[in-house]
Coordinates of C-alpha atoms in Angstrom, one line a residue:
Chain U
M231 CA 5.1 52.4 4.6
T232 CA 2.7 51.2 1.9
F233 CA 1.7 52.8 -1.4
Q234 CA -1.4 52.5 -3.6
A235 CA 0.9 52.5 -6.6
A236 CA 1.8 49.1 -8.1
I237 CA 5.3 50.6 -8.5
H238 CA 6.9 53.5 -6.7
A239 CA 10.5 54.3 -7.1
E240 CA 12.2 57.2 -5.3
N241 CA 15.8 58.3 -5.8
L242 CA 16.5 55.1 -7.7
R243 CA 20.1 54.9 -8.8
V244 CA 22.1 52.1 -10.4
H245 CA 25.7 52.8 -11.2
Y246 CA 28.6 50.8 -12.5
G247 CA 31.6 52.6 -11.1
K248 CA 31.1 56.3 -11.7
R249 CA 28.7 55.8 -14.6
D250 CA 25.0 56.0 -13.9
I251 CA 23.0 53.3 -15.6
L252 CA 19.8 54.5 -14.0
N253 CA 18.9 57.7 -12.1
L254 CA 15.2 58.3 -11.4
P255 CA 14.2 60.8 -8.8
L256 CA 10.6 59.7 -8.8
L257 CA 8.6 57.2 -10.9
S258 CA 5.3 55.7 -10.0
V259 CA 2.9 53.4 -11.8
P260 CA -0.7 53.2 -10.4
V261 CA -2.4 49.9 -9.9
G262 CA -4.2 48.8 -13.0
Q263 CA -2.3 51.0 -15.5
M264 CA -0.6 49.8 -18.6
A265 CA 2.6 51.8 -19.1
A266 CA 5.2 51.5 -21.8
L267 CA 8.9 52.1 -21.1
L268 CA 10.5 53.5 -24.3
G269 CA 14.0 54.5 -25.1
P270 CA 17.1 53.7 -27.2
N271 CA 19.5 50.9 -26.4
G272 CA 21.2 51.4 -23.0
A273 CA 18.5 53.8 -21.7
G274 CA 18.1 51.7 -18.5
K275 CA 14.7 50.1 -19.3
S276 CA 15.7 46.5 -18.6
T277 CA 17.8 47.6 -15.6
F278 CA 14.6 49.3 -14.2
L279 CA 12.7 46.0 -14.5
R280 CA 15.6 44.1 -12.8
C281 CA 15.3 46.6 -9.9
L282 CA 11.6 45.9 -9.5
L283 CA 12.5 42.2 -9.3
G284 CA 15.2 42.8 -6.7
M285 CA 17.8 41.4 -9.2
E286 CA 19.9 44.4 -9.5
H287 CA 22.6 44.3 -6.8
R288 CA 23.9 47.8 -7.5
M289 CA 20.6 49.4 -6.8
Q290 CA 20.3 52.4 -4.4
G291 CA 17.1 54.2 -3.3
D292 CA 13.6 53.2 -2.4
V293 CA 11.6 50.9 -4.6
Y294 CA 8.2 49.7 -3.6
V295 CA 6.5 47.0 -5.7
Q296 CA 2.9 46.2 -4.8
G297 CA 3.4 47.8 -1.4
K298 CA 6.6 45.9 -0.5
R299 CA 9.9 47.6 -0.3
V300 CA 12.5 45.9 -2.5
G301 CA 15.8 45.5 -0.8
S302 CA 14.5 45.6 2.8
V303 CA 13.2 42.1 2.7
G304 CA 15.3 39.0 3.1
A305 CA 15.8 36.1 0.7
G306 CA 12.4 34.6 1.6
G307 CA 10.7 38.0 1.3
I308 CA 12.2 38.8 -2.1
A309 CA 11.1 35.3 -3.3
R310 CA 7.6 36.0 -2.1
L311 CA 7.6 39.4 -3.8
R312 CA 8.8 37.9 -7.1
R313 CA 5.9 35.3 -7.0
G314 CA 3.5 38.2 -7.4
I315 CA 5.3 39.6 -10.4
G316 CA 4.9 37.9 -13.8
Y317 CA 8.2 38.6 -15.7
V318 CA 8.8 37.8 -19.4
P319 CA 12.5 38.4 -20.2
Q320 CA 13.9 40.1 -23.2
Q321 CA 15.9 37.1 -24.3
L322 CA 14.7 33.6 -24.6
P323 CA 16.5 31.4 -22.1
A324 CA 19.7 29.8 -23.6
H325 CA 18.8 26.7 -25.6
S326 CA 18.7 24.1 -22.9
E327 CA 19.7 20.5 -23.8
M328 CA 16.9 19.2 -21.6
P329 CA 13.9 18.4 -23.7
L330 CA 11.3 20.0 -21.3
T331 CA 7.8 20.1 -22.8
V332 CA 5.9 23.3 -23.2
R333 CA 3.6 22.3 -20.4
E334 CA 6.5 21.7 -18.0
V335 CA 8.0 25.1 -18.9
V336 CA 4.6 26.8 -18.2
A337 CA 4.4 24.9 -14.9
I338 CA 7.6 26.6 -13.7
G339 CA 5.4 29.6 -13.0
R340 CA 3.6 27.6 -10.3
T341 CA 6.8 26.2 -8.7
G342 CA 7.5 29.1 -6.3
I343 CA 3.9 29.4 -5.3
A344 CA 3.5 25.7 -4.5
G345 CA 6.2 25.9 -1.9
L346 CA 9.6 24.4 -1.5
F347 CA 8.6 20.8 -0.5
G348 CA 6.2 18.6 -2.4
P349 CA 4.9 18.4 -6.0
L350 CA 2.6 20.6 -7.9
R351 CA -1.0 19.7 -7.1
G352 CA -4.0 19.2 -9.3
K353 CA -5.1 22.8 -8.8
D354 CA -1.7 24.0 -10.1
W355 CA -1.9 21.8 -13.2
R356 CA -5.4 23.0 -13.9
I357 CA -4.2 26.6 -13.8
V358 CA -1.3 25.7 -16.1
D359 CA -3.7 23.9 -18.6
E360 CA -6.1 26.9 -18.5
W361 CA -3.4 29.3 -19.5
I362 CA -2.0 26.9 -22.2
A363 CA -5.5 26.8 -23.7
R364 CA -6.1 30.5 -23.3
L365 CA -2.9 31.3 -25.2
G366 CA -3.6 28.8 -27.9
L367 CA -0.8 26.4 -27.1
C368 CA -2.8 23.2 -26.6
D369 CA -1.5 21.7 -29.9
V370 CA 2.1 22.1 -28.8
S371 CA 1.8 21.6 -25.0
A372 CA 3.4 18.1 -25.1
R373 CA 6.1 19.1 -27.5
G374 CA 9.6 20.1 -26.6
F375 CA 10.0 23.8 -25.8
N376 CA 13.0 23.9 -28.1
R377 CA 11.0 22.4 -30.9
I378 CA 8.4 25.1 -31.2
S379 CA 8.7 28.4 -33.0
G380 CA 10.0 31.6 -31.5
G381 CA 6.5 33.1 -31.3
Q382 CA 5.1 30.1 -29.6
Q383 CA 8.0 30.2 -27.1
R384 CA 7.2 33.8 -26.3
K385 CA 3.6 32.8 -25.7
A386 CA 4.7 29.9 -23.5
L387 CA 6.8 32.4 -21.4
I388 CA 3.8 34.7 -21.1
A389 CA 1.7 31.7 -20.0
K390 CA 4.5 30.9 -17.5
A391 CA 4.3 34.4 -16.1
M392 CA 0.5 34.4 -16.0
V393 CA 0.1 31.1 -14.1
Q394 CA 1.7 32.9 -11.2
Q395 CA -1.6 34.9 -11.1
P396 CA 0.4 38.1 -10.8
G397 CA -0.8 41.6 -9.9
L398 CA 2.0 43.1 -12.0
L399 CA 3.2 41.9 -15.4
L400 CA 6.6 43.0 -16.6
L401 CA 7.2 42.5 -20.3
D402 CA 10.7 43.1 -21.6
E403 CA 10.5 43.5 -25.4
P404 CA 8.0 40.6 -25.8
T405 CA 8.0 41.0 -29.6
A406 CA 11.7 41.0 -30.1
N407 CA 12.8 39.0 -33.2
L408 CA 9.2 38.2 -34.2
D409 CA 7.9 38.6 -37.7
L410 CA 5.0 41.0 -38.4
G411 CA 2.3 38.4 -38.0
W412 CA 3.6 37.1 -34.7
R413 CA 4.2 40.7 -33.5
E414 CA 0.5 41.5 -34.0
R415 CA -0.6 38.3 -32.4
M416 CA 1.5 39.1 -29.3
I417 CA 0.0 42.6 -29.1
E418 CA -3.5 41.0 -29.2
V419 CA -2.4 38.6 -26.4
I420 CA -1.1 41.5 -24.2
E421 CA -4.2 43.6 -24.9
D422 CA -6.5 40.7 -24.1
L423 CA -4.6 39.9 -20.8
Y424 CA -4.8 43.5 -19.7
Q425 CA -8.5 43.9 -20.5
S426 CA -9.5 40.6 -18.9
A427 CA -7.1 40.1 -16.0
G428 CA -7.1 43.5 -14.5
L429 CA -3.3 43.6 -14.2
T430 CA -0.8 46.4 -14.0
V431 CA 1.4 46.0 -17.0
V432 CA 4.8 47.6 -17.7
L433 CA 5.9 47.0 -21.2
V434 CA 9.5 47.7 -22.4
C435 CA 9.8 48.3 -26.1
H436 CA 11.8 50.1 -28.8
E437 CA 9.1 50.5 -31.4
L438 CA 5.8 52.4 -31.2
E439 CA 4.2 49.8 -33.3
V440 CA 4.1 47.3 -30.4
L441 CA 2.2 49.6 -28.1
P442 CA -1.2 47.9 -27.4
P443 CA -4.3 50.0 -27.8
S444 CA -4.9 50.1 -24.0
C445 CA -1.5 51.6 -23.3
Q446 CA -2.3 54.8 -21.4
R447 CA 1.1 56.1 -20.6
V448 CA 4.6 56.3 -22.1
I449 CA 7.7 56.7 -20.0
V450 CA 10.7 57.7 -22.1
L451 CA 14.2 57.0 -20.7
Q452 CA 17.5 58.1 -22.1
D453 CA 20.9 57.4 -20.7
G454 CA 19.2 56.2 -17.5
R455 CA 17.2 59.4 -16.9
L456 CA 13.6 60.2 -17.3
L457 CA 13.1 62.2 -20.5
E458 CA 9.3 62.3 -20.8
D459 CA 6.4 60.8 -19.0
G460 CA 2.7 61.2 -19.9
P461 CA -0.2 60.0 -22.1
C462 CA 0.7 58.6 -25.5
A463 CA -0.8 61.5 -27.4
D464 CA 1.3 64.0 -25.4
V465 CA 4.6 62.2 -25.4
L466 CA 4.8 60.6 -28.9
R467 CA 5.7 63.6 -30.9
D468 CA 7.9 63.9 -34.0
D469 CA 10.5 66.1 -32.2
L470 CA 10.9 63.5 -29.3
I471 CA 11.3 60.6 -31.7
T472 CA 13.8 62.7 -33.8
S473 CA 15.8 63.6 -30.6
L474 CA 15.9 59.9 -29.6
Y475 CA 16.5 58.1 -32.9
G476 CA 17.6 60.8 -35.4
A477 CA 16.2 63.2 -38.0
G478 CA 13.6 62.5 -40.6
L479 CA 11.2 60.3 -38.6
S480 CA 7.6 61.0 -38.1
V481 CA 5.0 59.6 -35.7
I482 CA 1.9 58.1 -37.3
R483 CA -1.3 57.6 -35.3
N484 CA -4.0 55.2 -36.4
G485 CA -6.8 55.2 -33.8
R486 CA -5.1 53.9 -30.7
R487 CA -2.2 52.4 -32.5
W488 CA 1.1 54.2 -33.2
A489 CA 4.0 53.8 -35.6
V490 CA 7.1 55.6 -36.8
A491 CA 8.0 56.1 -40.4
P492 CA 10.6 58.1 -42.3
G493 CA 9.3 61.3 -43.9
E494 CA 6.2 63.4 -43.3
A495 CA 3.4 61.9 -41.3
V496 CA 0.0 61.3 -42.8
N497 CA -2.2 60.4 -39.8
A498 CA -5.5 58.5 -40.1
Chain H
M182 CA 35.1 -19.0 -15.3
L183 CA 34.2 -15.8 -13.5
D184 CA 34.8 -15.6 -9.7
F185 CA 31.4 -14.4 -8.7
A186 CA 32.3 -13.8 -5.1
F187 CA 34.8 -11.2 -6.4
W188 CA 32.8 -9.8 -9.2
A189 CA 29.3 -9.6 -7.7
P190 CA 30.1 -6.4 -5.6
V191 CA 31.9 -5.0 -8.6
F192 CA 28.9 -5.5 -10.8
G193 CA 26.7 -4.0 -8.1
G194 CA 29.0 -1.0 -7.8
G195 CA 28.9 -0.6 -11.6
L196 CA 25.1 -0.6 -11.5
V197 CA 24.8 1.9 -8.7
A198 CA 27.6 4.2 -10.0
G199 CA 26.0 4.1 -13.5
A200 CA 22.4 4.8 -12.3
S201 CA 23.5 7.6 -10.0
G202 CA 25.7 9.1 -12.7
G203 CA 22.8 8.8 -15.1
L204 CA 20.6 10.7 -12.8
L205 CA 23.2 13.5 -12.3
S206 CA 23.8 13.6 -16.0
V207 CA 20.2 14.7 -16.7
Y208 CA 20.9 18.0 -14.9
I209 CA 24.6 18.4 -15.8
V210 CA 24.0 17.9 -19.5
G211 CA 20.6 19.7 -19.4
M212 CA 22.4 22.8 -18.0
R213 CA 25.3 22.3 -20.4
I214 CA 27.9 22.1 -17.7
P215 CA 29.5 18.6 -18.2
F216 CA 32.8 20.2 -17.2
I217 CA 31.5 20.1 -13.6
G218 CA 32.4 16.4 -13.5
V219 CA 36.2 16.9 -14.0
C220 CA 36.1 20.0 -11.9
V221 CA 34.6 18.4 -8.8
A222 CA 36.6 15.1 -9.4
H223 CA 39.9 17.1 -9.5
A224 CA 38.9 18.9 -6.3
A225 CA 38.3 15.5 -4.7
L226 CA 41.7 14.3 -6.1
A227 CA 43.5 17.3 -4.7
G228 CA 41.9 16.6 -1.3
A229 CA 42.9 13.0 -1.4
V230 CA 46.5 13.8 -2.5
F231 CA 47.0 16.2 0.4
G232 CA 45.2 13.8 2.7
S233 CA 47.6 11.1 1.7
L234 CA 50.6 13.4 2.2
A235 CA 49.2 14.1 5.7
G236 CA 49.4 10.3 6.4
L237 CA 45.8 9.2 5.7
S238 CA 45.2 6.0 3.7
G239 CA 42.5 3.5 2.6
H240 CA 38.9 4.6 3.2
M241 CA 40.2 7.6 5.3
L242 CA 41.3 9.2 2.1
M243 CA 37.6 9.6 1.4
L244 CA 37.4 12.4 4.0
P245 CA 39.8 14.9 2.5
A246 CA 38.5 14.0 -1.0
M247 CA 34.9 14.7 0.1
G248 CA 36.1 17.9 1.7
G249 CA 37.7 19.1 -1.6
A250 CA 34.7 18.1 -3.6
M251 CA 32.3 19.8 -1.2
A252 CA 34.3 23.0 -1.1
M253 CA 34.3 23.1 -4.9
S254 CA 30.5 22.5 -5.0
L255 CA 29.8 25.2 -2.5
A256 CA 32.0 27.7 -4.5
L257 CA 30.1 26.8 -7.7
G258 CA 26.7 26.9 -6.1
L259 CA 27.1 30.2 -4.4
A260 CA 28.8 31.9 -7.3
D261 CA 25.8 34.0 -8.6
P262 CA 26.0 34.1 -12.4
R263 CA 24.8 37.7 -12.4
R264 CA 27.4 38.9 -9.9
V265 CA 30.4 37.1 -11.2
R266 CA 29.4 38.1 -14.8
M267 CA 31.1 35.0 -16.2
D268 CA 29.6 31.9 -17.9
A269 CA 29.4 29.0 -15.5
N270 CA 31.8 27.0 -17.7
I271 CA 34.4 29.8 -17.5
V272 CA 34.1 29.8 -13.7
M273 CA 34.5 26.0 -13.7
G274 CA 37.5 26.3 -16.0
L275 CA 39.2 28.6 -13.5
L276 CA 38.4 26.5 -10.5
F277 CA 39.4 23.3 -12.4
S278 CA 42.8 24.7 -13.3
I279 CA 43.4 25.6 -9.6
T280 CA 42.5 22.2 -8.3
M281 CA 44.4 20.4 -11.0
G282 CA 47.4 22.5 -10.2
L283 CA 47.0 21.7 -6.5
A284 CA 46.6 18.0 -7.2
F285 CA 49.8 17.8 -9.4
L286 CA 51.7 20.0 -6.9
G287 CA 50.8 17.3 -4.3
F288 CA 52.0 14.5 -6.6
G289 CA 55.3 16.4 -7.0
L290 CA 55.6 16.6 -3.2
F291 CA 55.4 12.8 -2.9
G292 CA 58.7 12.7 -4.7
V293 CA 60.2 15.6 -2.7
L294 CA 59.2 13.9 0.6
G295 CA 60.1 10.4 -0.6
K296 CA 56.6 9.0 -0.3
N297 CA 54.7 6.5 -2.4
D298 CA 51.9 7.9 -4.5
A299 CA 50.5 4.6 -5.9
E300 CA 47.3 4.7 -3.8
V301 CA 46.2 8.2 -4.9
R302 CA 47.3 7.5 -8.5
S303 CA 44.8 4.6 -8.6
L304 CA 42.0 7.2 -7.9
L305 CA 42.6 8.7 -11.3
W306 CA 41.9 5.5 -13.1
G307 CA 39.7 3.6 -10.7
S308 CA 40.0 0.0 -9.4
P309 CA 37.6 -2.9 -9.5
F310 CA 38.6 -4.0 -6.0
C311 CA 35.3 -3.1 -4.6
S312 CA 33.6 -4.6 -1.5
W313 CA 30.0 -4.8 -0.6
G314 CA 30.7 -2.1 2.0
D315 CA 31.8 0.2 -0.8
V316 CA 28.6 -0.7 -2.7
R317 CA 26.4 0.1 0.3
L318 CA 28.1 3.5 0.7
M319 CA 27.6 4.2 -3.0
A320 CA 24.0 3.1 -2.8
A321 CA 23.3 5.2 0.3
V322 CA 24.6 8.4 -1.4
A323 CA 22.7 7.5 -4.6
V324 CA 19.4 7.1 -2.6
G325 CA 20.1 10.5 -1.0
L326 CA 20.5 12.0 -4.4
A327 CA 17.3 10.3 -5.7
L328 CA 15.3 11.6 -2.7
F329 CA 16.6 15.1 -3.2
V330 CA 15.7 15.0 -6.9
I331 CA 12.2 13.7 -6.0
I332 CA 11.6 16.2 -3.2
F333 CA 12.9 19.2 -5.3
A334 CA 11.8 17.9 -8.7
K335 CA 9.9 21.0 -9.7
E336 CA 12.6 23.4 -8.5
M337 CA 15.3 21.3 -10.3
R338 CA 13.1 21.4 -13.5
A339 CA 12.9 25.2 -13.2
I340 CA 16.7 25.5 -12.6
L341 CA 17.3 23.3 -15.7
F342 CA 15.3 25.7 -17.8
S343 CA 17.1 28.7 -16.5
R344 CA 18.5 29.5 -13.1
T345 CA 17.9 33.3 -13.5
E346 CA 14.4 32.7 -14.7
A347 CA 13.7 30.4 -11.7
Q348 CA 14.9 33.2 -9.4
A349 CA 12.8 35.8 -11.1
A350 CA 9.7 33.5 -10.6
G351 CA 10.3 33.5 -6.8
I352 CA 11.9 30.0 -6.7
R353 CA 14.7 29.5 -4.0
A354 CA 17.0 28.4 -6.8
T355 CA 20.4 29.1 -5.1
G356 CA 19.7 27.0 -2.1
V357 CA 18.4 24.1 -4.1
W358 CA 21.1 24.3 -6.7
T359 CA 23.8 24.4 -4.0
G360 CA 22.2 21.3 -2.3
F361 CA 22.3 19.5 -5.6
L362 CA 25.9 20.3 -6.1
I363 CA 26.8 19.1 -2.7
L364 CA 25.1 15.8 -3.5
T365 CA 26.9 15.7 -6.8
A366 CA 30.2 16.0 -4.9
A367 CA 29.2 13.2 -2.6
V368 CA 28.2 10.9 -5.6
L369 CA 31.4 11.6 -7.5
T370 CA 33.6 11.1 -4.4
V371 CA 32.1 7.7 -3.4
N372 CA 32.2 6.5 -7.0
F373 CA 35.8 7.7 -7.3
Q374 CA 37.6 4.6 -6.1
T375 CA 35.6 2.2 -8.3
V376 CA 35.1 4.0 -11.6
G377 CA 38.0 6.5 -11.4
G378 CA 38.1 10.2 -11.4
L379 CA 38.6 10.5 -15.2
M380 CA 36.2 7.8 -16.3
I381 CA 33.3 9.0 -14.2
Y382 CA 33.1 11.9 -16.5
S383 CA 31.5 9.6 -19.1
L384 CA 28.9 8.5 -16.6
I385 CA 27.8 12.0 -15.8
S386 CA 27.5 13.1 -19.5
N387 CA 26.8 10.2 -21.8
P388 CA 23.6 8.7 -20.4
A389 CA 21.6 11.9 -20.6
A390 CA 23.1 12.8 -23.9
A391 CA 21.7 9.4 -25.2
A392 CA 18.4 9.8 -23.4
F393 CA 17.7 13.3 -24.7
Q394 CA 17.9 11.9 -28.3
L395 CA 15.0 9.6 -27.6
V396 CA 12.5 11.1 -25.2
R397 CA 10.8 14.3 -24.1
G398 CA 9.8 15.4 -20.7
N399 CA 11.6 15.5 -17.3
R400 CA 10.5 12.1 -16.0
N401 CA 11.1 10.1 -19.2
A402 CA 14.6 11.6 -19.5
I403 CA 15.5 10.8 -15.9
A404 CA 14.3 7.2 -16.2
L405 CA 16.0 6.5 -19.5
S406 CA 19.2 8.2 -18.4
M407 CA 19.4 6.1 -15.2
L408 CA 18.8 3.0 -17.3
F409 CA 21.6 3.9 -19.8
G410 CA 24.0 4.8 -16.9
A411 CA 23.3 1.5 -15.1
A412 CA 23.7 -0.4 -18.4
S413 CA 27.1 1.3 -19.0
G414 CA 28.4 0.7 -15.5
F415 CA 27.2 -2.9 -15.3
G416 CA 28.1 -3.7 -19.0
G417 CA 31.5 -2.1 -18.7
F418 CA 32.5 -4.2 -15.7
A419 CA 30.9 -7.3 -17.1
I420 CA 32.9 -7.0 -20.4
S421 CA 36.0 -6.1 -18.4
A422 CA 35.5 -9.3 -16.3
M423 CA 35.2 -11.5 -19.3
T424 CA 38.0 -10.0 -21.4
D425 CA 40.5 -8.7 -18.9
L426 CA 40.3 -5.2 -20.5
P427 CA 40.6 -2.2 -18.2
A428 CA 37.2 -1.5 -16.6
G429 CA 37.2 2.3 -16.8
A430 CA 38.0 2.3 -20.5
V431 CA 35.3 -0.3 -21.3
I432 CA 32.7 1.7 -19.3
V433 CA 33.5 4.8 -21.4
L434 CA 33.3 2.9 -24.7
V435 CA 30.0 1.2 -23.7
S436 CA 28.4 4.5 -22.7
S437 CA 29.7 6.2 -25.9
F438 CA 28.3 3.3 -28.0
I439 CA 24.9 3.8 -26.3
V440 CA 25.0 7.5 -27.3
M441 CA 25.9 6.6 -30.8
V442 CA 23.0 4.2 -31.2
A443 CA 20.6 6.6 -29.5
A444 CA 21.7 9.4 -31.9
I445 CA 21.0 7.2 -34.9
I446 CA 17.6 6.1 -33.6
G447 CA 16.8 9.7 -32.6
H448 CA 17.8 11.0 -36.1
F449 CA 15.4 8.7 -37.8
A450 CA 12.6 9.3 -35.2
H451 CA 12.8 13.0 -35.8
K452 CA 12.1 12.5 -39.4
F453 CA 8.7 11.1 -38.6
R454 CA 7.8 13.8 -36.1
R455 CA 6.0 16.9 -37.0
P456 CA 8.2 19.9 -37.8
A457 CA 8.0 23.1 -35.7
T458 CA 5.4 25.5 -37.1
D459 CA 4.7 29.2 -36.8
R460 CA 1.1 29.4 -35.9

């Protein structure tokens, strides 16, 4: 069974004991769409991404990613499936003692694709260097990953995901802990990637401010269940934000960008 | 005057044990799991103790020691960090306490059964009575480890960064990591008799700790760590031969001295490097 959708989840359920962490009867993301997963802490957003990667062992139901059913493939099959998914995690990896350079970290994305035996070849390193240049990391490529700023580390992790040449990019709060300047630069990077690489992008976020202009769809989760799903203009309403995060909040729209502020909205 | 016929294989053993320990240390320190050394060493000790109780002696003790170390490595390698939901160091702490308990239970049984435990006790502290045969075995295992690290260099680099991230990128991390741990067990077990179960801990942590102060990049760190390890092993035995001081203790002190010097050099080198910038 194959699907045109980049992601198709049916009767997806993840539970710890009797508690449902995620319960989605049907959720599908078409190829080439940028969709944002929104919701408060504990809504099941990151769990959903782990299901797509086949890294959630308590998963039940049918999940298809780029036409392949997660869970029905063996260890080799799941590794091949993951190679087609660029994943940028919510948390930066724990500070490793090993002084790996930025270039070495980005090259990790080519490791699975290059195969189990033998080194990375010239073509792999060319792709690595291309993405380092494209994301503006040339100046720091020879520096230790631990010695660059948090924003540069996030960029390096996006480059690591992109050197996999994925069809699907999963971004789990890519602007977490970044200052305003870096947040805007990251949004530009995501927008540029989406416009130029023809990817399907699923972006997990808490804040409407980080939705890139090309984001066509917002999927809202709460307590592991689908609360709303549709175009940004339909879903991002004052009443929804109030029900999710509390009273006194208004949605502000400025062109194709969104924000939340306390008090009455004055939209541009 | 030194008796070179006696000391030559000891120095050779020190070089090999140091270099292979230095190579291991890059990954062990890089992943912040130095506790793995005592964990696997005590599993090997427990194996040797029960092997000795069963009547084995001499080189035959290597078999149960290797069995204990391998079992520990497999348990650590196959324990999926997401499934056990425990930090790797906590898992090692649990397994270490079990193997230490088993080893000391075994030591207690020597008294109960009226047997002599001198041979297995020497495994704790090491012994410089090392033959060229021992050195060849240590070298063979070290070459095996080096080949593994060369063949799976890129996978090991990814695992060093983050095992979970490596899996998410479609890298067969569990198999490679388990293979590495099995070779770790083999290296620790064959170096056991010469360096000692406790002293080997310094050889699988200090060389990389020193190298990481001075260089960046996977290859540079491996090369320098192996050099520091070999210098610690060789230097420790050489000083011991000349001064009659206990070899294991001198190895620990030499490797610690290297870390201290590297930290001082690294401290001043960092001052001249560019600081991290937000661009």
